[in-house]
Amino acid sequence: MRGDDWKMFAPLRRGAPISPETKLVAVLTTHAAGATAATLANDLLQAGSVVGMKAPVTRRIEELLDELEQAARVERIPDGRYRVVRARV
C-alpha cells in the first residue's frame, strides 16, 4: 500500500487492513451497470471506507481504476463508467 493510501484508505476497525484495490472492486461489484470514479468515491466516503475530501479521493480512485484496467480487472465502457471484469483482486 502506498504511503498516501495508508492515510486515505486507513482501516477504521481493528483487524487486517484491506487493500484499496479490494475495497474499490468490492464497491464496483455492487454497480451492475458500472460506475464512474466520482460515484465510487461517494460510495466509499459514505460507507466510511476512505477518509478525506471528495476531490482527492476521486482523483486517487481514478488512478486505481486505471491500474486495475491495465491489469484487466476492470474495464471502461464507452460512456466513461467502469465495471468489474474479474471480481477477484
Short mmCIF file of C-alpha atoms in Angstrom, two decimals:
data_model
loop_
_atom_site.label_atom_id
_atom_site.label_comp_id
_atom_site.label_asym_id
_atom_site.label_seq_id
_atom_site.Cartn_x
_atom_site.Cartn_y
_atom_site.Cartn_z
CA MET A 1 0.00 0.00 0.00
CA ARG A 2 1.36 3.42 -0.93
CA GLY A 3 2.03 5.90 1.86
CA ASP A 4 -0.79 8.18 0.70
CA ASP A 5 -3.15 5.24 0.50
CA TRP A 6 -2.48 4.33 4.12
CA LYS A 7 -3.96 7.65 5.23
CA MET A 8 -6.85 7.71 2.74
CA PHE A 9 -7.79 4.02 2.98
CA ALA A 10 -6.83 3.55 6.65
CA PRO A 11 -8.63 0.72 8.39
CA LEU A 12 -11.31 2.16 10.62
CA ARG A 13 -11.76 -1.07 12.52
CA ARG A 14 -9.28 -3.41 14.08
CA GLY A 15 -8.16 -6.35 12.05
CA ALA A 16 -6.26 -6.92 8.87
CA PRO A 17 -6.11 -3.92 6.55
CA ILE A 18 -7.91 -4.24 3.24
CA SER A 19 -6.11 -3.02 0.13
CA PRO A 20 -7.56 -0.03 -1.72
CA GLU A 21 -7.97 -2.16 -4.83
CA THR A 22 -10.01 -4.74 -2.92
CA LYS A 23 -12.25 -2.05 -1.43
CA LEU A 24 -12.73 -0.47 -4.85
CA VAL A 25 -13.60 -3.73 -6.60
CA ALA A 26 -15.99 -4.68 -3.79
CA VAL A 27 -17.92 -1.42 -4.22
CA LEU A 28 -17.78 -1.62 -8.01
CA THR A 29 -19.36 -5.10 -7.98
CA THR A 30 -22.48 -3.56 -6.42
CA HIS A 31 -22.99 -1.47 -9.57
CA ALA A 32 -24.17 -3.94 -12.22
CA ALA A 33 -24.26 -1.25 -14.92
CA GLY A 34 -20.87 0.16 -13.93
CA ALA A 35 -19.94 3.35 -12.12
CA THR A 36 -17.77 6.43 -12.51
CA ALA A 37 -14.85 7.30 -10.24
CA ALA A 38 -16.95 10.06 -8.65
CA THR A 39 -19.76 7.64 -7.84
CA LEU A 40 -17.32 5.15 -6.34
CA ALA A 41 -15.64 7.87 -4.29
CA ASN A 42 -19.02 8.97 -2.95
CA ASP A 43 -19.96 5.37 -2.07
CA LEU A 44 -16.65 4.77 -0.26
CA LEU A 45 -16.89 8.07 1.62
CA GLN A 46 -20.46 7.39 2.72
CA ALA A 47 -19.51 3.87 3.87
CA GLY A 48 -16.61 5.25 5.90
CA SER A 49 -14.14 3.16 3.89
CA VAL A 50 -11.99 6.16 2.98
CA VAL A 51 -11.02 9.35 4.74
CA GLY A 52 -10.57 12.74 3.12
CA MET A 53 -12.15 15.27 0.85
CA LYS A 54 -14.05 14.10 -2.22
CA ALA A 55 -11.77 15.62 -4.89
CA PRO A 56 -8.50 13.93 -3.81
CA VAL A 57 -10.32 10.66 -3.11
CA THR A 58 -11.89 10.76 -6.59
CA ARG A 59 -8.51 11.52 -8.16
CA ARG A 60 -6.88 8.55 -6.39
CA ILE A 61 -9.77 6.27 -7.35
CA GLU A 62 -9.30 7.31 -10.99
CA GLU A 63 -5.63 6.30 -10.69
CA LEU A 64 -6.55 2.97 -9.10
CA LEU A 65 -9.14 2.30 -11.81
CA ASP A 66 -6.50 2.96 -14.49
CA GLU A 67 -4.16 0.48 -12.75
CA LEU A 68 -6.94 -2.10 -12.46
CA GLU A 69 -7.83 -1.56 -16.12
CA GLN A 70 -4.21 -2.21 -17.11
CA ALA A 71 -4.33 -5.41 -15.03
CA ALA A 72 -7.56 -6.42 -16.84
CA ARG A 73 -9.58 -6.50 -13.61
CA VAL A 74 -11.96 -3.71 -14.64
CA GLU A 75 -12.97 -2.31 -17.99
CA ARG A 76 -14.04 1.15 -19.05
CA ILE A 77 -17.20 1.24 -21.09
CA PRO A 78 -17.71 3.92 -23.77
CA ASP A 79 -19.73 6.29 -21.56
CA GLY A 80 -16.87 6.54 -19.03
CA ARG A 81 -18.15 4.13 -16.40
CA TYR A 82 -16.13 1.18 -15.16
CA ARG A 83 -17.26 -2.35 -14.46
CA VAL A 84 -15.60 -5.41 -12.99
CA VAL A 85 -14.14 -7.92 -15.41
CA ARG A 86 -12.94 -10.28 -12.74
CA ALA A 87 -14.14 -9.79 -9.17
CA ARG A 88 -11.06 -11.40 -7.61
CA VAL A 89 -8.27 -8.97 -6.67
#
